[in-house]
Short mmCIF file of C-alpha atoms in Angstrom, two decimals:
data_model
loop_
_atom_site.label_atom_id
_atom_site.label_comp_id
_atom_site.label_asym_id
_atom_site.label_seq_id
_atom_site.Cartn_x
_atom_site.Cartn_y
_atom_site.Cartn_z
CA GLN A 26 -14.97 2.98 -7.98
CA VAL A 27 -13.23 -0.31 -7.97
CA GLN A 28 -12.21 -3.07 -5.56
CA LEU A 29 -9.23 -5.34 -6.40
CA VAL A 30 -8.28 -8.80 -5.32
CA GLU A 31 -5.01 -10.47 -6.32
CA SER A 32 -4.42 -14.19 -6.66
CA GLY A 33 -1.98 -16.67 -8.30
CA GLY A 34 1.07 -16.22 -6.11
CA GLY A 35 3.11 -19.12 -4.77
CA LEU A 36 6.44 -20.78 -4.26
CA VAL A 37 8.33 -21.75 -7.42
CA GLN A 38 11.80 -22.61 -8.53
CA ALA A 39 14.01 -20.16 -10.49
CA GLY A 40 13.19 -20.31 -14.15
CA ALA A 41 9.56 -21.27 -13.58
CA SER A 42 6.46 -19.21 -14.45
CA LEU A 43 3.43 -17.85 -12.64
CA ARG A 44 0.44 -15.88 -13.75
CA LEU A 45 -1.07 -13.43 -11.30
CA SER A 46 -4.62 -12.37 -11.56
CA CYS A 47 -6.30 -9.27 -10.24
CA ALA A 48 -10.07 -9.54 -10.13
CA ALA A 49 -11.98 -6.22 -10.02
CA SER A 50 -15.48 -5.43 -8.95
CA GLY A 51 -17.23 -2.31 -10.28
CA ARG A 52 -19.16 -1.49 -13.40
CA THR A 53 -16.53 0.98 -14.66
CA PHE A 54 -13.56 -1.32 -14.51
CA SER A 55 -12.83 -0.93 -18.22
CA SER A 56 -12.28 2.80 -17.83
CA TYR A 57 -9.33 2.42 -15.46
CA ALA A 58 -5.70 2.10 -16.20
CA MET A 59 -4.11 -0.69 -14.25
CA GLY A 60 -0.72 -1.34 -12.78
CA TRP A 61 1.28 -3.99 -10.91
CA PHE A 62 3.75 -3.13 -8.16
CA ARG A 63 5.83 -5.26 -5.83
CA GLN A 64 7.39 -4.77 -2.42
CA ILE A 65 10.06 -6.55 -0.50
CA PRO A 66 9.81 -6.14 3.34
CA GLY A 67 11.84 -3.29 4.55
CA LYS A 68 12.10 -1.72 1.15
CA GLU A 69 9.99 0.74 -0.88
CA ARG A 70 7.29 -0.45 -3.21
CA GLU A 71 8.45 -0.50 -6.79
CA PHE A 72 6.71 -0.28 -10.22
CA VAL A 73 6.51 -3.49 -12.29
CA ALA A 74 4.10 -2.99 -15.19
CA ALA A 75 1.14 -0.96 -16.26
CA ILE A 76 -1.52 -1.09 -18.99
CA SER A 77 -4.00 1.39 -20.46
CA TRP A 78 -7.76 0.97 -20.23
CA SER A 79 -7.96 -0.29 -23.75
CA GLY A 80 -4.90 -2.60 -23.46
CA GLY A 81 -3.23 -0.71 -26.29
CA SER A 82 -0.34 0.66 -24.31
CA THR A 83 1.86 -1.25 -21.85
CA TYR A 84 4.82 -0.23 -19.70
CA TYR A 85 7.39 -2.26 -17.80
CA ALA A 86 10.23 -1.80 -15.36
CA ASP A 87 13.59 -2.48 -16.86
CA SER A 88 14.10 -5.33 -14.40
CA VAL A 89 11.22 -7.33 -15.94
CA LYS A 90 11.21 -6.40 -19.64
CA GLY A 91 11.17 -9.51 -21.82
CA ARG A 92 10.09 -11.71 -18.89
CA PHE A 93 6.78 -10.32 -17.68
CA THR A 94 3.69 -9.46 -19.71
CA ILE A 95 0.66 -7.48 -18.45
CA SER A 96 -2.70 -7.93 -20.07
CA ARG A 97 -6.37 -7.39 -19.32
CA ASP A 98 -9.72 -8.90 -20.10
CA ASN A 99 -12.32 -6.22 -19.57
CA ALA A 100 -15.14 -8.72 -20.17
CA LYS A 101 -13.91 -10.58 -17.05
CA ASN A 102 -12.96 -7.49 -15.14
CA THR A 103 -9.51 -8.95 -14.70
CA VAL A 104 -5.86 -7.91 -15.24
CA TYR A 105 -2.99 -10.43 -15.47
CA LEU A 106 0.61 -10.47 -15.00
CA GLN A 107 2.39 -13.35 -16.74
CA MET A 108 5.72 -13.95 -15.08
CA ASN A 109 8.27 -16.07 -16.94
CA SER A 110 11.89 -16.92 -16.22
CA LEU A 111 11.44 -16.00 -12.56
CA LYS A 112 14.44 -15.07 -10.48
CA PRO A 113 15.03 -15.08 -6.76
CA GLU A 114 15.14 -11.27 -6.85
CA ASP A 115 11.54 -11.37 -8.08
CA THR A 116 10.48 -12.54 -4.65
CA ALA A 117 8.03 -9.97 -3.17
CA VAL A 118 4.40 -9.23 -2.39
CA TYR A 119 2.77 -8.23 -5.65
CA TYR A 120 -0.02 -5.62 -5.71
CA CYS A 121 -2.39 -4.59 -8.45
CA ALA A 122 -3.63 -1.00 -8.59
CA ALA A 123 -6.12 1.10 -10.51
CA ARG A 124 -6.30 4.76 -11.47
CA TRP A 125 -8.25 7.10 -13.74
CA GLY A 126 -6.73 8.21 -16.96
CA VAL A 127 -3.42 7.16 -18.32
CA PRO A 128 -1.11 4.55 -16.69
CA ALA A 129 1.59 5.74 -14.33
CA THR A 130 4.86 4.28 -13.35
CA ALA A 131 5.00 6.22 -10.05
CA ASP A 132 3.25 5.13 -6.85
CA SER A 133 0.22 7.35 -7.53
CA TYR A 134 -2.68 4.89 -7.86
CA PRO A 135 -5.70 5.49 -5.57
CA PHE A 136 -7.00 1.93 -5.59
CA TRP A 137 -5.07 -1.06 -4.32
CA GLY A 138 -5.48 -4.79 -3.77
CA GLN A 139 -4.35 -6.68 -0.67
CA GLY A 140 -1.29 -8.30 -2.41
CA THR A 141 -0.22 -11.86 -3.24
CA GLN A 142 3.09 -13.43 -2.19
CA VAL A 143 5.52 -14.66 -4.84
CA THR A 144 8.51 -16.53 -3.70
CA VAL A 145 11.26 -17.81 -6.11
CA SER A 146 13.77 -20.24 -4.72
CA SER A 147 17.25 -20.84 -6.16
#
């Protein structure tokens, strides 16, 4: 079991960077695959990035490849999303999620955080 809390969102100019953090509680955090998703009001939640429990495998949506980097620090029970070269279309609520086994790009994670708002102005 795991509980997730996101932080690090905010308002930035296009081209700026942010690093989102997802702090997890639970003694078995290191055994979970982790993902980041985002949602614009009125639209469906979409996949952003995912990482295996060991950090050895990562996956990215085409829209963020080369700009975003997902990583994790199991000693700190935290997963990160480094967001560079932000664009106005990146504006959304960002959620972290956890699941057993391998990472998934579909919306199939059983554990979710509350979300953190990212707003990118032009």
